[in-house]
Every structure is written in C-alpha cells, then in structure tokens.
mmCIF file of C-alpha atoms and ligand atoms in Angstrom:
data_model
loop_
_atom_site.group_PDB
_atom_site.id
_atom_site.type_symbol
_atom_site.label_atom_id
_atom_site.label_comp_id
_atom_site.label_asym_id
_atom_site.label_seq_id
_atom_site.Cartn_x
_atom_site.Cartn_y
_atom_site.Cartn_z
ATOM 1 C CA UNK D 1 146.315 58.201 86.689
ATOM 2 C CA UNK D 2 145.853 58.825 83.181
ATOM 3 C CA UNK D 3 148.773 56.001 82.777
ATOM 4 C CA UNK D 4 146.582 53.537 84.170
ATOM 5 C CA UNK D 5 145.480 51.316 81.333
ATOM 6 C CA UNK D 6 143.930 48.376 82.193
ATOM 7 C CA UNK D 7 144.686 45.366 79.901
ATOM 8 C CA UNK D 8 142.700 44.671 76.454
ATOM 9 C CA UNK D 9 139.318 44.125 77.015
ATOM 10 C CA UNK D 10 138.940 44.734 80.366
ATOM 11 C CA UNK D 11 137.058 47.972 79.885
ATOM 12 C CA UNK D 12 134.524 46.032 77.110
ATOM 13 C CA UNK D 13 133.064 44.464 80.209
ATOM 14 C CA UNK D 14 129.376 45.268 81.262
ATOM 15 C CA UNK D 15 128.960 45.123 84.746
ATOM 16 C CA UNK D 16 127.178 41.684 85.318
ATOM 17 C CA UNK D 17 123.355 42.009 86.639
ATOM 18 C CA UNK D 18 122.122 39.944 88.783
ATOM 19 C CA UNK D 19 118.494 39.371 89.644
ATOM 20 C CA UNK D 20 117.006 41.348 92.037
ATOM 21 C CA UNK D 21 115.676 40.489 95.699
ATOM 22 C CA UNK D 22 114.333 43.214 97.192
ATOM 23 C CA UNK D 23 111.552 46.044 96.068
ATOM 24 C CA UNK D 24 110.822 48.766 98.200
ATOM 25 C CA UNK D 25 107.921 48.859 100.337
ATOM 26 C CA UNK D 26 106.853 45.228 99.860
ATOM 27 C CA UNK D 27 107.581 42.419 102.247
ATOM 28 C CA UNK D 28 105.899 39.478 101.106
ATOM 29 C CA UNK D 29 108.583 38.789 98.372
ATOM 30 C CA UNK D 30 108.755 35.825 95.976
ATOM 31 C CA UNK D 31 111.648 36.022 94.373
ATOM 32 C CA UNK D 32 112.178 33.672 91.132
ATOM 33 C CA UNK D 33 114.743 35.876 89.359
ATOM 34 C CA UNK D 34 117.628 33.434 89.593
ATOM 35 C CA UNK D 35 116.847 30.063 89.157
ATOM 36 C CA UNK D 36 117.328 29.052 92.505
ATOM 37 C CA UNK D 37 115.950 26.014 94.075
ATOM 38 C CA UNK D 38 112.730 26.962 95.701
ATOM 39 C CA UNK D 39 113.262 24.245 99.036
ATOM 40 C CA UNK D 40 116.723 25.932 99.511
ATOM 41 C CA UNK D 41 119.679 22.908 100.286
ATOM 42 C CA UNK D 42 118.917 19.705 101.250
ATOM 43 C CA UNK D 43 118.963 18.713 104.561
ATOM 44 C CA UNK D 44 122.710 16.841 104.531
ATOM 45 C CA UNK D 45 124.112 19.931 103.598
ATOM 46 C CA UNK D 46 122.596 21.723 105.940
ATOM 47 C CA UNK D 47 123.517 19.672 108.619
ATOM 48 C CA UNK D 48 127.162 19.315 107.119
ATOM 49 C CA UNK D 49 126.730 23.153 107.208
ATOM 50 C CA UNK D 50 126.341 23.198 111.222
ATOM 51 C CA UNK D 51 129.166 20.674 111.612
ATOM 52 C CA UNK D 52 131.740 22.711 109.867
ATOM 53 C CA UNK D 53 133.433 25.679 110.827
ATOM 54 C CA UNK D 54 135.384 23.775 113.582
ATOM 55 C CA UNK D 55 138.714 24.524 112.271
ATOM 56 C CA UNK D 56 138.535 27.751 110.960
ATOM 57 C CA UNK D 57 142.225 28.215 111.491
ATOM 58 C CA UNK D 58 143.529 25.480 109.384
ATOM 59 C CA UNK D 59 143.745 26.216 105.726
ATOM 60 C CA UNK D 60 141.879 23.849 103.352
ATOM 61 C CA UNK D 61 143.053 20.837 101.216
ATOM 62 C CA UNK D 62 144.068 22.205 97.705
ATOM 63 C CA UNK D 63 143.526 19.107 96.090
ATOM 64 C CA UNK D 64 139.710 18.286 96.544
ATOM 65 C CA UNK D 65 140.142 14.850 96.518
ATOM 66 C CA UNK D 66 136.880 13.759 98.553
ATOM 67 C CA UNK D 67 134.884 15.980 96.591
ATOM 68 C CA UNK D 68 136.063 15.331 93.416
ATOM 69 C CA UNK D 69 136.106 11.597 94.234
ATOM 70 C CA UNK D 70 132.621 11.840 95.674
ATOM 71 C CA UNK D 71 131.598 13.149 92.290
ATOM 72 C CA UNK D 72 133.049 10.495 90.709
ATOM 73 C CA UNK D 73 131.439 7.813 92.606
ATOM 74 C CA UNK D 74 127.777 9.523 92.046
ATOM 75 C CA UNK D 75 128.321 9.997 88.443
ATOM 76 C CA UNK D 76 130.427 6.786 87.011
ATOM 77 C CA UNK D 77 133.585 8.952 86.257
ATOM 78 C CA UNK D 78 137.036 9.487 87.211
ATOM 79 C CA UNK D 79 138.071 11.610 89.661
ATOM 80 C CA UNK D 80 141.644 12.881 88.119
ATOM 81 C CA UNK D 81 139.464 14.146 85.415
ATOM 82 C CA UNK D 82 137.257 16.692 87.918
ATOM 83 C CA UNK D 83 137.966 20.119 88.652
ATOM 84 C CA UNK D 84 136.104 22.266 91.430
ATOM 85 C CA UNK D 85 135.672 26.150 91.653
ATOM 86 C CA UNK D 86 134.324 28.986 93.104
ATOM 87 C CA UNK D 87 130.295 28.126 90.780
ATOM 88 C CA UNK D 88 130.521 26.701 87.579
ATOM 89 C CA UNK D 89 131.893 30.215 86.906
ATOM 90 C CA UNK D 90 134.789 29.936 88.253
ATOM 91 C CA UNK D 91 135.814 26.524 85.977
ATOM 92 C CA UNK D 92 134.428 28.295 82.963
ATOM 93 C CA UNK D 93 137.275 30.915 83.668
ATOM 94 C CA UNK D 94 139.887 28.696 83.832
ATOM 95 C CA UNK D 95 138.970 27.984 80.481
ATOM 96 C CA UNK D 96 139.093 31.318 79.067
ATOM 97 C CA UNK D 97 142.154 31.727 80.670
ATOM 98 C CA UNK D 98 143.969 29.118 79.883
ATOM 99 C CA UNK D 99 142.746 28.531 76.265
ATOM 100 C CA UNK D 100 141.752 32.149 74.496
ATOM 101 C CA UNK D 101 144.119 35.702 74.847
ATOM 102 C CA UNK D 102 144.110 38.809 72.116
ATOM 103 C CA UNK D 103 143.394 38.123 68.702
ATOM 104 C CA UNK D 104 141.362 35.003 69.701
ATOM 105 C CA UNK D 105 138.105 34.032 69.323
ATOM 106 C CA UNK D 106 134.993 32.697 71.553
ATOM 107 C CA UNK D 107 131.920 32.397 70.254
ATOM 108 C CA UNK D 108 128.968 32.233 71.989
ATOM 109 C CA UNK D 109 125.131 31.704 71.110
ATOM 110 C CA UNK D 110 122.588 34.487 70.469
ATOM 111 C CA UNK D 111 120.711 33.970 73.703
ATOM 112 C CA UNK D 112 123.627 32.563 75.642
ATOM 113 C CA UNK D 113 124.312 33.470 79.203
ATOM 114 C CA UNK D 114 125.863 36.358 79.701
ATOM 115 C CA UNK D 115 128.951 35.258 81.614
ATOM 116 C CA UNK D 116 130.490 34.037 77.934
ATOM 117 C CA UNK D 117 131.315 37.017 76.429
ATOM 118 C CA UNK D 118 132.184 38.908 79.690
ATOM 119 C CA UNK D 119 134.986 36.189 80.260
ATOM 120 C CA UNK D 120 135.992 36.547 76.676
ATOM 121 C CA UNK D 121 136.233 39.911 77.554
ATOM 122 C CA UNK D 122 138.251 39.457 80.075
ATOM 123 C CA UNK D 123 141.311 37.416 78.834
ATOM 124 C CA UNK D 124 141.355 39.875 75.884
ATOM 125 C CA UNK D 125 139.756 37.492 73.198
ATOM 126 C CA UNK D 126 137.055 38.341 70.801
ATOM 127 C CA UNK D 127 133.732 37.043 71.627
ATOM 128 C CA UNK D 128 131.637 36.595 68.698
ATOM 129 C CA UNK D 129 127.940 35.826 68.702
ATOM 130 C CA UNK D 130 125.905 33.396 66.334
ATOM 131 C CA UNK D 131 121.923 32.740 65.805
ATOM 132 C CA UNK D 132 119.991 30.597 67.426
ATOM 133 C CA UNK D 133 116.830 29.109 65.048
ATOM 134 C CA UNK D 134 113.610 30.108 67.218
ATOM 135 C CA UNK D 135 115.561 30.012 70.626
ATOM 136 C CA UNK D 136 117.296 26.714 70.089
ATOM 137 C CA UNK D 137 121.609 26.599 69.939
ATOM 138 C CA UNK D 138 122.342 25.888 65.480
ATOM 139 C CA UNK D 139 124.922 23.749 65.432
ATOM 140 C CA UNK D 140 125.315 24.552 62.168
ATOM 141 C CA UNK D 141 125.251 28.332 62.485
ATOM 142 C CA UNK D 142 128.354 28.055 65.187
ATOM 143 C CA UNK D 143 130.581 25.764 62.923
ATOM 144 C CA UNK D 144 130.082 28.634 59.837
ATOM 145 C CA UNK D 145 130.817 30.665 62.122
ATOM 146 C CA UNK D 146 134.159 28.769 63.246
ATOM 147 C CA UNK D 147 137.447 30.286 61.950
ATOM 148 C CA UNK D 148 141.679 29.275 62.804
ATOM 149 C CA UNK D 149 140.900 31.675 65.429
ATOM 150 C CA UNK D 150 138.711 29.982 67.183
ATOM 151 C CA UNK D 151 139.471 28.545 70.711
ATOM 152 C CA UNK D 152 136.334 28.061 72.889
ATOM 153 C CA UNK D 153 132.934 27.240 71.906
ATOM 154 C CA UNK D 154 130.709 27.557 74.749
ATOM 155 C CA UNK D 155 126.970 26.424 74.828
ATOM 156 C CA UNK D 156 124.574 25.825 77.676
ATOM 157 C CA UNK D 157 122.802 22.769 77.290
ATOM 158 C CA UNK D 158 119.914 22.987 78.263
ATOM 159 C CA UNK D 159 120.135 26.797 77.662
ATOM 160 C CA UNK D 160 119.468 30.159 79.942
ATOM 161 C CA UNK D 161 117.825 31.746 79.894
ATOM 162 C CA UNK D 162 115.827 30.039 76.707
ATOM 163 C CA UNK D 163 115.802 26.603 78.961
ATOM 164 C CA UNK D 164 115.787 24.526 75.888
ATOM 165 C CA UNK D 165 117.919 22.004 74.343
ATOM 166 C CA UNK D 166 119.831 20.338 71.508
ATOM 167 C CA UNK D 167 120.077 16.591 71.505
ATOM 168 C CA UNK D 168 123.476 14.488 72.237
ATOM 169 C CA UNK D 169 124.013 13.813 68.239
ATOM 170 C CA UNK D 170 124.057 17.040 68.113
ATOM 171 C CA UNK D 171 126.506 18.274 70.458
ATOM 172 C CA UNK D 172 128.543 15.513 69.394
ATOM 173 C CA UNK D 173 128.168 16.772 65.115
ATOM 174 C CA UNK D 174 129.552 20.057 66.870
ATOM 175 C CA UNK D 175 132.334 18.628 68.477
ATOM 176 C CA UNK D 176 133.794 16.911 66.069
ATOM 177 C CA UNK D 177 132.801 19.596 63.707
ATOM 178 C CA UNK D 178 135.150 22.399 65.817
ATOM 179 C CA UNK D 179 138.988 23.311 63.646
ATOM 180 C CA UNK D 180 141.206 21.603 65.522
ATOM 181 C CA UNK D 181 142.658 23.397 68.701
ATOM 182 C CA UNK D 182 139.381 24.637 69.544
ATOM 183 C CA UNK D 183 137.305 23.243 72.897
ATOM 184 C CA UNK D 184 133.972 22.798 73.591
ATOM 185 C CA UNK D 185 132.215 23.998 76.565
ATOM 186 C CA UNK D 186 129.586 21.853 77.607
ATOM 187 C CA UNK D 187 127.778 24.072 80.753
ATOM 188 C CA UNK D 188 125.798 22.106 82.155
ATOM 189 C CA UNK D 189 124.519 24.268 85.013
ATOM 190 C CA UNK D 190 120.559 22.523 84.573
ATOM 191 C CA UNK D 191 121.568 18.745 83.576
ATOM 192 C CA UNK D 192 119.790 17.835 87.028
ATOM 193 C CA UNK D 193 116.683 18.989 85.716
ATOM 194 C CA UNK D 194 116.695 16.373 82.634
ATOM 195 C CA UNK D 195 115.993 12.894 83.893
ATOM 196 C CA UNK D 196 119.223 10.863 82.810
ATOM 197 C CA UNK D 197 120.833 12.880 81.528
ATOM 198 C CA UNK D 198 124.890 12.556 82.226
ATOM 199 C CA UNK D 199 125.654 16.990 81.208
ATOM 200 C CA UNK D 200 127.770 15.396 78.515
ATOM 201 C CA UNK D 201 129.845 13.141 79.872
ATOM 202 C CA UNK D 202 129.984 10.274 77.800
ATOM 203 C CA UNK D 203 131.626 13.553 74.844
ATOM 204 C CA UNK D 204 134.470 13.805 77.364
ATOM 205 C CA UNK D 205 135.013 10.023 77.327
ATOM 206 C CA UNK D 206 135.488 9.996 74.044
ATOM 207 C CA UNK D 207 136.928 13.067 72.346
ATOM 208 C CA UNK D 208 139.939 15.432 73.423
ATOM 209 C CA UNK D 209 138.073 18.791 73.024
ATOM 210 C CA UNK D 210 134.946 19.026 75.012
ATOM 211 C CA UNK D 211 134.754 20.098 78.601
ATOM 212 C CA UNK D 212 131.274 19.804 80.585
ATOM 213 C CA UNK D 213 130.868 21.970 83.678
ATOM 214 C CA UNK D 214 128.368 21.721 86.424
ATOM 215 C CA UNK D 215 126.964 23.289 89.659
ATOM 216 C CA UNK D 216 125.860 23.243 93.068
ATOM 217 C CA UNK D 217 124.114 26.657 92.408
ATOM 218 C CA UNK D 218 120.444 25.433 90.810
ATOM 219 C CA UNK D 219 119.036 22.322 91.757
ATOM 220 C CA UNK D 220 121.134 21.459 95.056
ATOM 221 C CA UNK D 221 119.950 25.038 96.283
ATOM 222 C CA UNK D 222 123.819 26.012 96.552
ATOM 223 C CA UNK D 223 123.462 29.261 95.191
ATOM 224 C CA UNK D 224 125.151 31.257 97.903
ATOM 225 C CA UNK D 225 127.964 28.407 98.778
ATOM 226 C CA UNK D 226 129.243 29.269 95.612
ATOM 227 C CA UNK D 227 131.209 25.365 93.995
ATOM 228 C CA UNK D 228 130.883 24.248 90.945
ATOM 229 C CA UNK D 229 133.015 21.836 88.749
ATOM 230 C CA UNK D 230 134.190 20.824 85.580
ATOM 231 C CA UNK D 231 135.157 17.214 83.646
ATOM 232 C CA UNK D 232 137.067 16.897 81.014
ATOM 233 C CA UNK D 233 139.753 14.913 79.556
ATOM 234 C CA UNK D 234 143.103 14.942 81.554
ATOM 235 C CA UNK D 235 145.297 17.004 79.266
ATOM 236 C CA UNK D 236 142.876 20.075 79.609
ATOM 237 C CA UNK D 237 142.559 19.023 83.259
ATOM 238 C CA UNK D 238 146.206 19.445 83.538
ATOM 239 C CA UNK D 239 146.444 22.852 82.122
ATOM 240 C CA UNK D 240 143.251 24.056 84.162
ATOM 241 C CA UNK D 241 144.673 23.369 87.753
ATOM 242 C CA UNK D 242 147.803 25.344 86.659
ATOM 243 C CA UNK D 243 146.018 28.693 86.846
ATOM 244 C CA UNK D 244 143.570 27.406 89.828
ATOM 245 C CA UNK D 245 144.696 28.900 93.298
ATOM 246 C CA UNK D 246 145.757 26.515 95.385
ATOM 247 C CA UNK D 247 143.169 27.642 98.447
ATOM 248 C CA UNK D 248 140.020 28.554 95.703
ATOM 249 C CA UNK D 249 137.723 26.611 97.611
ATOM 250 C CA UNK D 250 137.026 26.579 102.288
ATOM 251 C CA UNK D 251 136.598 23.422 103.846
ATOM 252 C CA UNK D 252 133.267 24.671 104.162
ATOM 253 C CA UNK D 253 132.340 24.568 100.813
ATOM 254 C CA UNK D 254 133.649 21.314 100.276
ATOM 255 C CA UNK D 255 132.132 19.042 103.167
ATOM 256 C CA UNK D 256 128.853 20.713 102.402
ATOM 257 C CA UNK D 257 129.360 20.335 98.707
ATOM 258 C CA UNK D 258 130.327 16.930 99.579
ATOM 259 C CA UNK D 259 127.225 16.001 101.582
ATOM 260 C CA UNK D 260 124.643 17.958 98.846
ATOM 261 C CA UNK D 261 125.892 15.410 96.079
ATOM 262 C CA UNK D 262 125.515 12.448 97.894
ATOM 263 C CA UNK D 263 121.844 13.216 98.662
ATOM 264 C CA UNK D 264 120.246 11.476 95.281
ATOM 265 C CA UNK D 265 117.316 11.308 96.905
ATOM 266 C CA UNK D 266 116.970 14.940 97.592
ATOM 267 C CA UNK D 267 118.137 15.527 94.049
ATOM 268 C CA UNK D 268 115.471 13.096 92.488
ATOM 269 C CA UNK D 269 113.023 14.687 94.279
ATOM 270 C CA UNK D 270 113.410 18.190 93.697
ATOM 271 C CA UNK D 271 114.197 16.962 89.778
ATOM 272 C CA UNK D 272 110.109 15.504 90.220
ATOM 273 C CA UNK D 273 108.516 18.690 91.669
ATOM 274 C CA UNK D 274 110.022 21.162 89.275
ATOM 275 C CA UNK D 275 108.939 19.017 86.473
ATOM 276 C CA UNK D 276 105.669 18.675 88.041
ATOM 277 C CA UNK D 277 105.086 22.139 88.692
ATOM 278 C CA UNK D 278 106.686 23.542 85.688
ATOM 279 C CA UNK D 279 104.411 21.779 83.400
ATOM 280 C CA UNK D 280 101.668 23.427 85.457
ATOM 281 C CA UNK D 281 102.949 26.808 85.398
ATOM 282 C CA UNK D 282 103.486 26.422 81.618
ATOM 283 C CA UNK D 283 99.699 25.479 81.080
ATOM 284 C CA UNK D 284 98.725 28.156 83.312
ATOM 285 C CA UNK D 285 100.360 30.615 81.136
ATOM 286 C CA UNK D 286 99.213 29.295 77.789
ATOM 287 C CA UNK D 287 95.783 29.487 78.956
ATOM 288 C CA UNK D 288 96.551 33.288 79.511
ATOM 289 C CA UNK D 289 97.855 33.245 75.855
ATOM 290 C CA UNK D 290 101.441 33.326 77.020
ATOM 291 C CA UNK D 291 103.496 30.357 75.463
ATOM 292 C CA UNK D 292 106.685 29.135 76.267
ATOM 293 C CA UNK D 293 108.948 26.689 74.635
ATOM 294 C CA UNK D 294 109.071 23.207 76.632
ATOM 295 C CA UNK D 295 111.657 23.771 79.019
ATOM 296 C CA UNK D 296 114.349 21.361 80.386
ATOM 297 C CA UNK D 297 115.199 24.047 83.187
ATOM 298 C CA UNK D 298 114.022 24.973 86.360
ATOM 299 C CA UNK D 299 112.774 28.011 84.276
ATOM 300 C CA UNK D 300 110.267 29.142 82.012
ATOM 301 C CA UNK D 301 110.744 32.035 79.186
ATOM 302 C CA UNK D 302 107.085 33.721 79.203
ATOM 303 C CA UNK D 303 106.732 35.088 75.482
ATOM 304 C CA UNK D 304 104.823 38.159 75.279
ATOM 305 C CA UNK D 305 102.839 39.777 72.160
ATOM 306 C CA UNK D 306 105.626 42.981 72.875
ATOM 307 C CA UNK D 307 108.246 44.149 74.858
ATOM 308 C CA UNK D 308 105.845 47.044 76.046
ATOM 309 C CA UNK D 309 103.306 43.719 77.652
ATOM 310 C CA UNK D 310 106.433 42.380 78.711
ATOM 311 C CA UNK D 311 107.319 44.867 81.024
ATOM 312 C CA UNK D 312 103.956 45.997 81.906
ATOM 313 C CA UNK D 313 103.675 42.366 83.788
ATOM 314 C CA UNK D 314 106.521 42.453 84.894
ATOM 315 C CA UNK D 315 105.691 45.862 86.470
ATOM 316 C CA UNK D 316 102.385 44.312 88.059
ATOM 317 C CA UNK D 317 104.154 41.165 89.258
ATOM 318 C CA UNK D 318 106.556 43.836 91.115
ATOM 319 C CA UNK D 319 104.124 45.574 92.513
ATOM 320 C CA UNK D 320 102.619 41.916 94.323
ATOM 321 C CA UNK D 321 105.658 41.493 95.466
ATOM 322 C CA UNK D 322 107.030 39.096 92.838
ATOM 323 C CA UNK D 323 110.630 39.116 91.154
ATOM 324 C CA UNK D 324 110.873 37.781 87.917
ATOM 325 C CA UNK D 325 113.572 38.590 85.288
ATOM 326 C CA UNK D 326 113.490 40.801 82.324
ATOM 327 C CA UNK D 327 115.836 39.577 79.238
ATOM 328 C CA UNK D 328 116.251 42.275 77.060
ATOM 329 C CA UNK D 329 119.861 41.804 77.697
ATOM 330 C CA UNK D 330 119.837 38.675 76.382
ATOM 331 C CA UNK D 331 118.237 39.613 73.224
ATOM 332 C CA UNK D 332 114.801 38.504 74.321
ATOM 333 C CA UNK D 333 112.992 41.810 74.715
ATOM 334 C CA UNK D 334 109.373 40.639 74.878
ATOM 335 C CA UNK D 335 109.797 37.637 77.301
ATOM 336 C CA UNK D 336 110.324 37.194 80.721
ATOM 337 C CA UNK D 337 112.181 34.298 82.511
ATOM 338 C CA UNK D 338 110.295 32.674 85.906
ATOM 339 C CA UNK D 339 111.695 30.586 87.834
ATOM 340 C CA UNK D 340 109.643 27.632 88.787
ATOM 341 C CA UNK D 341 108.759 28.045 92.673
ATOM 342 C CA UNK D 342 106.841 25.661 94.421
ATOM 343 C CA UNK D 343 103.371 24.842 94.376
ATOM 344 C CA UNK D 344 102.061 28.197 95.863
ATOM 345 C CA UNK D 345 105.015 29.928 94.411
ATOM 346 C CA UNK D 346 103.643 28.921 91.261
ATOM 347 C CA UNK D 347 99.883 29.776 92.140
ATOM 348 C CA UNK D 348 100.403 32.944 92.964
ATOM 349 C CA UNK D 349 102.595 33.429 89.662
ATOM 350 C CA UNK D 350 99.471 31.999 87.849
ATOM 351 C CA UNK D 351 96.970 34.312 90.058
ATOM 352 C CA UNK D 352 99.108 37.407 89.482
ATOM 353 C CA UNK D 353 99.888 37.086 85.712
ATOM 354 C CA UNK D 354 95.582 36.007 85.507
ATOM 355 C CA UNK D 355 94.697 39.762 87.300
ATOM 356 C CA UNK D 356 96.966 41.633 84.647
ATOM 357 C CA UNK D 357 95.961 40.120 81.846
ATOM 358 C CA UNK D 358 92.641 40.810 83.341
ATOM 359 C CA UNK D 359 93.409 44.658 84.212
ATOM 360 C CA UNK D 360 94.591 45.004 80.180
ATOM 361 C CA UNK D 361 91.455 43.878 78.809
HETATM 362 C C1 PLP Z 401 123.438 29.573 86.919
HETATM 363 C C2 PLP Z 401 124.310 29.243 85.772
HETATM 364 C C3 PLP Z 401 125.622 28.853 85.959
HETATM 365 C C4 PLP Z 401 126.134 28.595 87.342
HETATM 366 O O1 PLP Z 401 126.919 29.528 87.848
HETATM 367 P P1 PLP Z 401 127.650 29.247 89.253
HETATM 368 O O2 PLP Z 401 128.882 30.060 89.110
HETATM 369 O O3 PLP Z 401 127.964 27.784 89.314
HETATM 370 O O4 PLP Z 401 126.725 29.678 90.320
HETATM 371 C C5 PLP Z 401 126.405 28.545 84.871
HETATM 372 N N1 PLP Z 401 125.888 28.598 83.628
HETATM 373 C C6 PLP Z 401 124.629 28.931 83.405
HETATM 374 C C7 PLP Z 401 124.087 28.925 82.028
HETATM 375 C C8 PLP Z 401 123.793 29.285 84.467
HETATM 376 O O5 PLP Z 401 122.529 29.644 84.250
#
C-alpha cells in the first residue's frame, strides 16, 4: 500500500464543503446555504423533465449541438465557440487541465470560491492567492502578482461568496494586462443576476485569452441537474473538448438544459424578485446594524462586529430552522453569506436575525 502515491497535489486537496440541508430535530427548514434559486426550475424544464427519460437505452449526442446552439441563439454568440459540462465546474476543469500541470501557477483571489485552488490542486499546479481591497477582486494586486509561470487567472465576476463586482474596463485592463500564455477565467456563475450584463462575452470576442463560464446551477434553479458551460475563443475551445468525455453530459440534462434557457421570461423574472427582495433583506439587516456590500448576487455577505456574533446567529438561525453559511473558509470569519429566498424566506430571515439581536442586548 505504502507504494501507493497519488500524483502531486492530489493529497493538498481539502475535501470540498458543501452547505448543509438538514439539522436534527427541526423540520420546518429554510435552507439558503447555496445560492439556489428559491422557485426551484422553471416550468419548461420541468415539463422537459417529465418528457425525457424515454430512451434511456440510447446513449447521448457527444456533440451538444442543440444546446450549445440554443445558447447561442439566446445570447448573440456562436455556437462552435460553446462548451457544456457537468456545472460550470466541470468547464472550469477542463481548464486546469488542459492549461496548468507541476511547476505552474493559478492564482486566485483572496475571497475566491473555493473550487480554484482545489482544481489547481488537482492538476499539480501551484495555486497562489492575492488581496482583494475591502472584498472587491484588485486588478492590480493579481497582475503584481503575475509571473512566466502563470497560466490561469480565475475570478468570479460578480464574486462568491463576497457577491460584488469589478467593472468591464476592468476585467478587460486585466486581460490584456496577463504575460502572455496565461488565460483568463471569467466565471460567471451570477451574470443572470446583473441586468444586461453579457458574463463577459464581448472579452472573448475580442482577445485570445479570456474564457467566461456559466451555469444552470443559480438562477435557472438547476442546481441538482448539474450543466454548465463555457465560451471562449475557438483555439482554447479546441483544446478543451480534447480532454471532455465524449458521453459527459445525459440527454436528460440537455433537453432540460435546453428548455431552462429558452425560458427568458422565467429568467427575467426571477432576475426582478431577487433584486427586489435582496434590496429588502439588505435594509432589513442594516437596520439591525448588520451591513453588507451591494450585492450583484443572489446572495448577501452579513458583516458582523466578530466572528464570535457571527456564529452566535448563525447558531440561533439553526436552531429556527434556518441554514445559512459560515465563511471562515473563505477568509471571511465574521460574516455570514444568505441566500436571498423569497418574500417569506426573507421575512423570516429578517424576524429571526431581529429576535437575536434582541436576545444579545
Ligand atoms: C455556484 C458557483 C459555480 C457553479 O457551479 P456548478 O458546477 O455550475 O454548479 C461556479 N462558480 C461560482 C463562483 C459559484 O458560486
């Protein structure tokens, strides 16, 4: 056994944790520990849900084409330039994969999500964190922190769990900032949630080093379908479909992938109530004398006076039967990251947060 070594890296890994949805003794959960969409899917994919599963025999198409070309057609692009996965995730490790190995580098931001440096990990690269300035991604932080080594740069934009955001100048000083053979990841897991916003797209259309990835997982209430995709210009496509498995994605999730992206509607209107009821939920808060940066998510970082507050909330919310999520992992001790339910979701966030603030005084 003891000849058993697993390659570089590998054993660097924390074991990823994901937000909790159960607590002991309590039935009335609301869970808001992982960003998901508080309606669940819309109701095309649902139905496209109940229509599948007819041919559970055949093996899929490999090459996506309806879904990537559905894509398109919703977002103004082109089609050769889309790749699908198993989430966002997925795409993100085709990067690594493709683009980083030992003696590499990936950097990642202070706060970034977590999955960065466990897929640097991974391939064997080095992940290497930089500051943020009061939450927010520093452009210029990341390109002093660029070397020859570096290969990937990956930012979420907006950000998790901080849920702000750095303007397209911005991103676009940083990409043309990167040494040459280094890529920019764009992950744009929350661009629905930002009105107009194209995740980056126009960057691809323009440069040869920036990829922008997006899900089904947040704000189409995909979470548990598990597809996500990435754009990017056709050279990197090229080399990311070498290392995709042929079969990564069931029929399933494409027709009902295929169905959730047509339904704008659904999408505008889940984009409206979150922004409704997050600037609500925000207010709420601040009246409690619990700010929170303005948030382009379906999120909200509560900052608390100390990690000890922190914690004791989060222990009361428990205990009401409400799952938040604690950050400390992501360097963010003395906050706690809500999701943004709906409107009684929300109220009873309010109500709950109101009796412990209550309780402490
Ligand atoms: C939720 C999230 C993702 C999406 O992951 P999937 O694999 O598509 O479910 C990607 N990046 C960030 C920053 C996220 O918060």
């Amino acid at each position: 056994m003891s000849k058993l070594e697993p390659q570089p890296g590998i054993m660097e890994i924390a074991l990823y944790q994901s937000g909790a949805s159960s607590i002991d003794g309590v039935s009335d959960i609301l869970k808001l520990s992982s960003n998901e969409n508080p309606y669940g899917a819309g109701d095309a994919a649902k139905e496209a849900f109940r229509k599948a599963g007819q041919n559970l025999h055949r093996y899929p198409g490999t090459d996506h084409a309806k879904l990537r070309n559905a894509i398109a057609e919703v977002h103004g692009l082109n089609a050769a330039q889309i790749i699908c996965g198993v989430g966002s995730d997925e795409v993100l490790q085709f990067v690594t994969q493709c683009f980083a190995g030992p003696g590499d580098e990936v950097i990642y931001t202070e706060h970034g999500f977590s999955m960065y440096p466990i897929l640097a990990h991974a391939c064997g690269a080095t992940p290497i964190k930089v500051p943020e300035r009061e939450r927010v991604v520093d452009v210029d932080a990341i390109l002093n922190a660029c070397t020859a080594r570096t290969k990937i740069v990956f930012i979420a934009n907006p950000a998790n769990p901080t849920g702000t955001m750095i303007g397209g100048n911005e991103v676009a000083r940083l990409a043309d900032g990167l040494p040459e053979g280094a890529i920019l990841v764009h992950d744009g897991a929350y661009a629905e949630f930002v009105e107009g916003f194209d995740g980056g797209a126009a960057l691809v259309e323009s440069r040869e080093n920036v990829i922008v990835t997006r899900t089904f997982s947040k704000i189409y209430g995909l979470g548990g379908l598990r597809v996500g995709w990435g754009y990017a210009p056709q050279a990197i496509i090229d080399v990311l479909n070498r290392v995709r498995q042929p079969f990564n994605l069931s029929d399933m999730q494409l027709v009902v992938a295929e169905a959730a992206i047509r339904d704008t509607d659904y999408v505008a209107r889940c984009r409206a109530d979150n922004a409704r009821w997050r600037a609500w939920l925000a207010e709420a808060l601040a009246e409690l004398g619990i700010p929170s940066d303005t948030s382009c998510t379906n999120f909200i970082l509560a900052r608390f006076a100390s990690e000890a507050e922190a914690h004791a909330c989060d222990d009361h919310l428990k205990a009401q039967g409400i799952i938040v999520r604690r950050v400390g992992g992501y360097g963010l001790p003395h906050c706690l990251r809500i999701t943004v339910g709906d409107e009684s979701g929300c109220r009873r966030v309010a109500h709950a947060v109101k009796s412990f603030k209550e309780q402490a005084a």
